[in-house]
PDB file of C-alpha atoms in Angstrom:
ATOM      1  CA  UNK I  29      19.261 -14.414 -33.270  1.00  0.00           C
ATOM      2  CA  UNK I  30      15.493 -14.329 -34.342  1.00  0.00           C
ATOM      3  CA  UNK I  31      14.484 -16.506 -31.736  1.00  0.00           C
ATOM      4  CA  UNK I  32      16.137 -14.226 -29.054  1.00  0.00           C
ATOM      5  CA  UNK I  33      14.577 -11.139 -30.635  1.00  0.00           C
ATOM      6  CA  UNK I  34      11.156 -12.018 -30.780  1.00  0.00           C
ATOM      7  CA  UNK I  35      11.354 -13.429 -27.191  1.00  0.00           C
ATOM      8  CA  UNK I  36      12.923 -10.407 -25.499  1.00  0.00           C
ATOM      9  CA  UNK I  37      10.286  -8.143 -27.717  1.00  0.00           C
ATOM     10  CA  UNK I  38       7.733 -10.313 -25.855  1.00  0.00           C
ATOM     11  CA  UNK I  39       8.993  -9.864 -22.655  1.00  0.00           C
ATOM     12  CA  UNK I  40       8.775  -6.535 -22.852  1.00  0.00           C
ATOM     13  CA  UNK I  41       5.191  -6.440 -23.811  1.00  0.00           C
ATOM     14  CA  UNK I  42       4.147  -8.496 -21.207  1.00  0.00           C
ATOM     15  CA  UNK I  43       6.046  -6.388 -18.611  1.00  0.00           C
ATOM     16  CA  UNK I  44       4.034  -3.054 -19.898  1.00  0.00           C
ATOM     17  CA  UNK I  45       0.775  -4.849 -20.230  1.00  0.00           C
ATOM     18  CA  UNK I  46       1.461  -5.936 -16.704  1.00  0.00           C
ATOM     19  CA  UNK I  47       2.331  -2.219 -15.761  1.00  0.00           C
ATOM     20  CA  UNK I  48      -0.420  -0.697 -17.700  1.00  0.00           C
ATOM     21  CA  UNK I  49      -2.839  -3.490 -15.701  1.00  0.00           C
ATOM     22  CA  UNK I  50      -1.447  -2.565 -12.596  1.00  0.00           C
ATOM     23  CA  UNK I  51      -2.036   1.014 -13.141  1.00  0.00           C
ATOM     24  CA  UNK I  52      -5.242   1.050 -13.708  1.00  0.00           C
ATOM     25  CA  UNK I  53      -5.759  -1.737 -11.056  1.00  0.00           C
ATOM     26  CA  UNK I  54      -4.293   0.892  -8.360  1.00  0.00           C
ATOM     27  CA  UNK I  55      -6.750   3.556 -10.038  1.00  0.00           C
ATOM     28  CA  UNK I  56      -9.535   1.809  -9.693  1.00  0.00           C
ATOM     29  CA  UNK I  57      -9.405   1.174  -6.642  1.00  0.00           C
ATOM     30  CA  UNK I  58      -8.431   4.410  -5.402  1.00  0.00           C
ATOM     31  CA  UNK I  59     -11.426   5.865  -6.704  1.00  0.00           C
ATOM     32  CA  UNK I  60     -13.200   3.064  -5.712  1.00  0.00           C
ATOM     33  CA  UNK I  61     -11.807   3.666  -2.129  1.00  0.00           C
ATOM     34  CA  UNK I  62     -12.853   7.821  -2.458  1.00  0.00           C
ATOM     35  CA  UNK I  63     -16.666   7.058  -3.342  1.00  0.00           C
ATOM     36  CA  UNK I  64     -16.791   4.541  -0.301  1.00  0.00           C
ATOM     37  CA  UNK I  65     -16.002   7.412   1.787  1.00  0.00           C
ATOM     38  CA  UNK I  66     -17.776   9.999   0.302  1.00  0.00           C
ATOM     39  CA  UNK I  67     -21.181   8.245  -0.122  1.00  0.00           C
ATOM     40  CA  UNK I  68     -21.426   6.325   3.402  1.00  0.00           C
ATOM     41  CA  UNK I  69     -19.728   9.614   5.277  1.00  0.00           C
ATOM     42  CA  UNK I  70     -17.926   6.866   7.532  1.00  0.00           C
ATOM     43  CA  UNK I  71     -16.246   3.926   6.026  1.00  0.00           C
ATOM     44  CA  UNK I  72     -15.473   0.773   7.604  1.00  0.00           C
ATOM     45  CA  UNK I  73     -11.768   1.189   6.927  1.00  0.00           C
ATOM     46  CA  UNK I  74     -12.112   4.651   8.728  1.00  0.00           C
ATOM     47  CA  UNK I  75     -15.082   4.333  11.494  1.00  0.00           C
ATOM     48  CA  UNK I  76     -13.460   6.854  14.279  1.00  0.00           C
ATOM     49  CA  UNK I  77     -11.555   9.091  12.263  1.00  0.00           C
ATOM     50  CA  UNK I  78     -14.666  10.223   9.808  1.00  0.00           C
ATOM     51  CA  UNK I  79     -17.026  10.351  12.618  1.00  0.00           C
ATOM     52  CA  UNK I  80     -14.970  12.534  14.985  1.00  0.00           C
ATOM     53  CA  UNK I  81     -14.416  14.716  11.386  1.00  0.00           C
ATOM     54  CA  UNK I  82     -18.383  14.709  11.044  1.00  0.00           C
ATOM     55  CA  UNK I  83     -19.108  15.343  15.310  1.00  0.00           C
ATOM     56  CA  UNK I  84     -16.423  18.689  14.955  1.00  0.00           C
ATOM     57  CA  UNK I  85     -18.277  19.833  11.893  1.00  0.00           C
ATOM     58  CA  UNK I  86     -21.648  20.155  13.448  1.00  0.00           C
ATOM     59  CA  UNK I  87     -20.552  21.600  16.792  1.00  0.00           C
TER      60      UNK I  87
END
């Protein structure tokens, strides 16, 4: 009974340390992801799209 216990008890810490990992994983990168476009204006993951945005904006 003890054995089960402890083993389910760790399974379920290692399932919210994986959650509260993945989290902050997905966090981090979204900001990460924001700055990118922010600072360079046009990012490689959006060339056309934030230059036709920036050619609109002048006119």
């Amino acid at each position: 009974m003890a054995r089960h216990s402890s083993s389910a008890l760790c399974l379920q810490g290692c399932l919210e340390h994986y959650l509260q990992v993945g989290h902050c994983v997905i966090k981090v990168a979204r900001d990460r992801l924001k700055t990118q476009i922010q600072d360079t204006g046009r990012s490689e993951l959006f060339p056309y799209r934030s230059t036709d945005i920036h050619s609109v904006g002048s006119h």
